[in-house]
């Protein structure tokens, strides 16, 4: 089943990625995992982040996968820390930038708001500059925003 997510990611199948994440989160995630219990001091973004990193582990032979890396080099004018970057080891393969946002329905936030905020952060902080400085063509960089509200997930792309 994990292969379904990876195949969808690698083929830019947004519907397949959303189907997979919502099926798994609906079947497996508990409110204790996602921080939906008021007494919990959980940081649900870390839970989702770790879950997606686990899904991506099988790609290590083809990609360099980095998490929460802050890039501040002369060749990179980005600011801040991206959630996940997936850089191809072979020329011609796509690269990926993933940003996570947890939304709070009680505050009036929607999954769509979360996706929009994630994608705006990727663009605003210029996370792609790292990949561009390494010679990856702009058309080969895919940017995804993952928004979570409990066991509901929405993935969008720039």
PDB file of C-alpha atoms in Angstrom:
ATOM      1  CA  UNK A   1       0.000   0.000   0.000  1.00  0.00           C
ATOM      2  CA  UNK A   2       2.913   2.352   0.758  1.00  0.00           C
ATOM      3  CA  UNK A   3       4.072   1.853  -2.822  1.00  0.00           C
ATOM      4  CA  UNK A   4       0.795   3.445  -3.939  1.00  0.00           C
ATOM      5  CA  UNK A   5       1.742   6.716  -2.306  1.00  0.00           C
ATOM      6  CA  UNK A   6       5.255   6.655  -3.736  1.00  0.00           C
ATOM      7  CA  UNK A   7       4.005   5.860  -7.231  1.00  0.00           C
ATOM      8  CA  UNK A   8       1.489   8.694  -6.977  1.00  0.00           C
ATOM      9  CA  UNK A   9       4.175  11.122  -5.747  1.00  0.00           C
ATOM     10  CA  UNK A  10       6.683  10.177  -8.438  1.00  0.00           C
ATOM     11  CA  UNK A  11       4.066  10.423 -11.189  1.00  0.00           C
ATOM     12  CA  UNK A  12       2.637  13.733  -9.876  1.00  0.00           C
ATOM     13  CA  UNK A  13      -0.728  12.035  -9.266  1.00  0.00           C
ATOM     14  CA  UNK A  14      -2.240  14.488  -6.794  1.00  0.00           C
ATOM     15  CA  UNK A  15      -5.548  12.598  -6.590  1.00  0.00           C
ATOM     16  CA  UNK A  16      -3.729   9.346  -5.805  1.00  0.00           C
ATOM     17  CA  UNK A  17      -1.665  11.037  -3.101  1.00  0.00           C
ATOM     18  CA  UNK A  18      -4.795  12.511  -1.511  1.00  0.00           C
ATOM     19  CA  UNK A  19      -6.682   9.201  -1.718  1.00  0.00           C
ATOM     20  CA  UNK A  20      -3.827   7.325  -0.070  1.00  0.00           C
ATOM     21  CA  UNK A  21      -3.295   9.815   2.744  1.00  0.00           C
ATOM     22  CA  UNK A  22      -6.998  10.093   3.576  1.00  0.00           C
ATOM     23  CA  UNK A  23      -7.515   6.330   3.508  1.00  0.00           C
ATOM     24  CA  UNK A  24      -4.559   5.662   5.795  1.00  0.00           C
ATOM     25  CA  UNK A  25      -5.229   8.539   8.159  1.00  0.00           C
ATOM     26  CA  UNK A  26      -8.893   7.596   8.466  1.00  0.00           C
ATOM     27  CA  UNK A  27      -8.072   3.971   9.237  1.00  0.00           C
ATOM     28  CA  UNK A  28      -4.945   4.320  11.353  1.00  0.00           C
ATOM     29  CA  UNK A  29      -4.565   7.700  13.029  1.00  0.00           C
ATOM     30  CA  UNK A  30      -5.896   8.240  16.518  1.00  0.00           C
ATOM     31  CA  UNK A  31      -6.831  11.561  18.067  1.00  0.00           C
ATOM     32  CA  UNK A  32      -3.874  10.963  20.383  1.00  0.00           C
ATOM     33  CA  UNK A  33      -1.591  10.834  17.311  1.00  0.00           C
ATOM     34  CA  UNK A  34      -2.965  13.986  15.750  1.00  0.00           C
ATOM     35  CA  UNK A  35      -3.226  16.081  18.917  1.00  0.00           C
ATOM     36  CA  UNK A  36      -7.009  16.496  18.786  1.00  0.00           C
ATOM     37  CA  UNK A  37      -7.478  15.807  22.498  1.00  0.00           C
ATOM     38  CA  UNK A  38      -7.610  19.098  24.446  1.00  0.00           C
ATOM     39  CA  UNK A  39      -5.478  17.701  27.270  1.00  0.00           C
ATOM     40  CA  UNK A  40      -2.680  16.746  24.910  1.00  0.00           C
ATOM     41  CA  UNK A  41       0.359  18.952  24.439  1.00  0.00           C
ATOM     42  CA  UNK A  42       1.190  17.083  21.265  1.00  0.00           C
ATOM     43  CA  UNK A  43       2.642  18.777  18.259  1.00  0.00           C
ATOM     44  CA  UNK A  44       0.613  17.125  15.505  1.00  0.00           C
ATOM     45  CA  UNK A  45       2.731  18.536  12.678  1.00  0.00           C
ATOM     46  CA  UNK A  46       5.636  16.456  13.938  1.00  0.00           C
ATOM     47  CA  UNK A  47       3.476  13.329  13.850  1.00  0.00           C
ATOM     48  CA  UNK A  48       2.412  13.910  10.236  1.00  0.00           C
ATOM     49  CA  UNK A  49       5.957  14.890   9.269  1.00  0.00           C
ATOM     50  CA  UNK A  50       7.352  11.666  10.700  1.00  0.00           C
ATOM     51  CA  UNK A  51       4.665   9.584   9.055  1.00  0.00           C
ATOM     52  CA  UNK A  52       5.409  11.020   5.601  1.00  0.00           C
ATOM     53  CA  UNK A  53       9.167  10.637   6.139  1.00  0.00           C
ATOM     54  CA  UNK A  54       8.535   6.967   6.863  1.00  0.00           C
ATOM     55  CA  UNK A  55       6.678   6.615   3.584  1.00  0.00           C
ATOM     56  CA  UNK A  56       9.573   8.232   1.731  1.00  0.00           C
ATOM     57  CA  UNK A  57      12.278   5.983   3.216  1.00  0.00           C
ATOM     58  CA  UNK A  58      12.042   3.553   0.299  1.00  0.00           C
ATOM     59  CA  UNK A  59      13.231   6.289  -2.053  1.00  0.00           C
ATOM     60  CA  UNK A  60      16.681   6.601  -0.475  1.00  0.00           C
ATOM     61  CA  UNK A  61      18.375   4.662  -3.267  1.00  0.00           C
ATOM     62  CA  UNK A  62      17.160   7.229  -5.854  1.00  0.00           C
ATOM     63  CA  UNK A  63      16.923  10.420  -3.792  1.00  0.00           C
ATOM     64  CA  UNK A  64      18.613  12.367  -1.026  1.00  0.00           C
ATOM     65  CA  UNK A  65      15.874  13.057   1.506  1.00  0.00           C
ATOM     66  CA  UNK A  66      16.414  15.858   4.009  1.00  0.00           C
ATOM     67  CA  UNK A  67      14.137  17.032   6.769  1.00  0.00           C
ATOM     68  CA  UNK A  68      13.883  20.342   8.618  1.00  0.00           C
ATOM     69  CA  UNK A  69      17.102  21.623   7.107  1.00  0.00           C
ATOM     70  CA  UNK A  70      17.857  25.296   7.300  1.00  0.00           C
ATOM     71  CA  UNK A  71      19.781  26.431   4.244  1.00  0.00           C
ATOM     72  CA  UNK A  72      21.824  29.622   4.502  1.00  0.00           C
ATOM     73  CA  UNK A  73      24.619  29.486   2.004  1.00  0.00           C
ATOM     74  CA  UNK A  74      25.975  32.019  -0.422  1.00  0.00           C
ATOM     75  CA  UNK A  75      24.318  30.029  -3.216  1.00  0.00           C
ATOM     76  CA  UNK A  76      20.951  30.032  -1.433  1.00  0.00           C
ATOM     77  CA  UNK A  77      19.003  33.162  -0.609  1.00  0.00           C
ATOM     78  CA  UNK A  78      16.187  31.261   1.067  1.00  0.00           C
ATOM     79  CA  UNK A  79      15.284  31.949   4.659  1.00  0.00           C
ATOM     80  CA  UNK A  80      13.910  29.503   7.138  1.00  0.00           C
ATOM     81  CA  UNK A  81      13.625  25.760   7.266  1.00  0.00           C
ATOM     82  CA  UNK A  82      11.756  23.572   4.792  1.00  0.00           C
ATOM     83  CA  UNK A  83       9.953  20.495   6.064  1.00  0.00           C
ATOM     84  CA  UNK A  84      11.089  17.891   3.517  1.00  0.00           C
ATOM     85  CA  UNK A  85      13.240  18.165   0.418  1.00  0.00           C
ATOM     86  CA  UNK A  86      13.722  15.242  -1.948  1.00  0.00           C
ATOM     87  CA  UNK A  87      16.660  15.705  -4.279  1.00  0.00           C
ATOM     88  CA  UNK A  88      17.301  13.273  -7.146  1.00  0.00           C
ATOM     89  CA  UNK A  89      20.585  11.416  -7.341  1.00  0.00           C
ATOM     90  CA  UNK A  90      20.190  11.005 -11.113  1.00  0.00           C
ATOM     91  CA  UNK A  91      19.959  13.900 -13.531  1.00  0.00           C
ATOM     92  CA  UNK A  92      16.554  14.265 -15.105  1.00  0.00           C
ATOM     93  CA  UNK A  93      14.490  13.005 -12.176  1.00  0.00           C
ATOM     94  CA  UNK A  94      12.109  15.395 -10.442  1.00  0.00           C
ATOM     95  CA  UNK A  95      12.887  17.036  -7.108  1.00  0.00           C
ATOM     96  CA  UNK A  96      10.264  17.679  -4.425  1.00  0.00           C
ATOM     97  CA  UNK A  97       9.654  20.221  -1.699  1.00  0.00           C
ATOM     98  CA  UNK A  98       7.015  19.355   0.892  1.00  0.00           C
ATOM     99  CA  UNK A  99       5.634  21.712   3.516  1.00  0.00           C
ATOM    100  CA  UNK A 100       3.169  20.673   6.241  1.00  0.00           C
ATOM    101  CA  UNK A 101       0.479  22.733   7.944  1.00  0.00           C
ATOM    102  CA  UNK A 102      -1.938  21.687  10.648  1.00  0.00           C
ATOM    103  CA  UNK A 103      -5.189  23.618  10.514  1.00  0.00           C
ATOM    104  CA  UNK A 104      -7.497  24.409  13.391  1.00  0.00           C
ATOM    105  CA  UNK A 105     -11.158  24.246  12.447  1.00  0.00           C
ATOM    106  CA  UNK A 106     -12.108  25.878  15.754  1.00  0.00           C
ATOM    107  CA  UNK A 107     -10.277  28.990  14.545  1.00  0.00           C
ATOM    108  CA  UNK A 108     -12.136  28.884  11.225  1.00  0.00           C
ATOM    109  CA  UNK A 109      -9.199  27.476   9.254  1.00  0.00           C
ATOM    110  CA  UNK A 110      -9.873  25.053   6.410  1.00  0.00           C
ATOM    111  CA  UNK A 111      -7.720  22.429   4.753  1.00  0.00           C
ATOM    112  CA  UNK A 112      -7.619  24.677   1.698  1.00  0.00           C
ATOM    113  CA  UNK A 113      -6.241  27.493   3.896  1.00  0.00           C
ATOM    114  CA  UNK A 114      -3.535  25.136   5.141  1.00  0.00           C
ATOM    115  CA  UNK A 115      -2.488  24.080   1.646  1.00  0.00           C
ATOM    116  CA  UNK A 116      -2.393  27.710   0.530  1.00  0.00           C
ATOM    117  CA  UNK A 117      -0.264  28.719   3.536  1.00  0.00           C
ATOM    118  CA  UNK A 118       2.152  25.830   2.946  1.00  0.00           C
ATOM    119  CA  UNK A 119       2.598  26.681  -0.732  1.00  0.00           C
ATOM    120  CA  UNK A 120       2.992  30.390   0.072  1.00  0.00           C
ATOM    121  CA  UNK A 121       5.730  29.520   2.557  1.00  0.00           C
ATOM    122  CA  UNK A 122       7.582  27.438  -0.059  1.00  0.00           C
ATOM    123  CA  UNK A 123       7.433  30.335  -2.515  1.00  0.00           C
ATOM    124  CA  UNK A 124       7.975  33.156  -0.032  1.00  0.00           C
ATOM    125  CA  UNK A 125      11.021  31.575   1.569  1.00  0.00           C
ATOM    126  CA  UNK A 126      12.381  30.485  -1.830  1.00  0.00           C
ATOM    127  CA  UNK A 127      13.088  26.920  -0.757  1.00  0.00           C
ATOM    128  CA  UNK A 128      13.651  25.960  -4.393  1.00  0.00           C
ATOM    129  CA  UNK A 129      16.830  28.068  -4.428  1.00  0.00           C
ATOM    130  CA  UNK A 130      18.714  25.140  -2.888  1.00  0.00           C
ATOM    131  CA  UNK A 131      17.732  22.868  -5.748  1.00  0.00           C
ATOM    132  CA  UNK A 132      18.298  25.511  -8.408  1.00  0.00           C
ATOM    133  CA  UNK A 133      21.818  26.127  -7.056  1.00  0.00           C
ATOM    134  CA  UNK A 134      22.505  22.429  -7.571  1.00  0.00           C
ATOM    135  CA  UNK A 135      21.522  22.601 -11.225  1.00  0.00           C
ATOM    136  CA  UNK A 136      17.994  21.222 -11.046  1.00  0.00           C
ATOM    137  CA  UNK A 137      15.789  22.834 -13.659  1.00  0.00           C
ATOM    138  CA  UNK A 138      12.775  24.819 -12.387  1.00  0.00           C
ATOM    139  CA  UNK A 139      10.402  22.591 -14.367  1.00  0.00           C
ATOM    140  CA  UNK A 140      11.715  19.549 -12.486  1.00  0.00           C
ATOM    141  CA  UNK A 141      10.895  20.943  -9.032  1.00  0.00           C
ATOM    142  CA  UNK A 142       7.526  19.900  -7.607  1.00  0.00           C
ATOM    143  CA  UNK A 143       6.134  21.767  -4.627  1.00  0.00           C
ATOM    144  CA  UNK A 144       3.485  20.237  -2.393  1.00  0.00           C
ATOM    145  CA  UNK A 145       1.568  21.608   0.554  1.00  0.00           C
ATOM    146  CA  UNK A 146       0.076  19.036   2.934  1.00  0.00           C
ATOM    147  CA  UNK A 147      -2.686  20.289   5.235  1.00  0.00           C
ATOM    148  CA  UNK A 148      -3.996  18.207   8.117  1.00  0.00           C
ATOM    149  CA  UNK A 149      -6.987  18.499  10.418  1.00  0.00           C
ATOM    150  CA  UNK A 150      -7.158  15.415  12.592  1.00  0.00           C
ATOM    151  CA  UNK A 151      -7.485  12.476  10.217  1.00  0.00           C
ATOM    152  CA  UNK A 152      -8.453  14.665   7.263  1.00  0.00           C
ATOM    153  CA  UNK A 153      -5.746  15.488   4.760  1.00  0.00           C
ATOM    154  CA  UNK A 154      -5.533  17.728   1.699  1.00  0.00           C
ATOM    155  CA  UNK A 155      -2.495  17.883  -0.558  1.00  0.00           C
ATOM    156  CA  UNK A 156      -2.090  20.644  -3.122  1.00  0.00           C
ATOM    157  CA  UNK A 157       0.694  21.704  -5.457  1.00  0.00           C
ATOM    158  CA  UNK A 158       2.146  24.921  -6.765  1.00  0.00           C
TER     159      UNK A 158
END
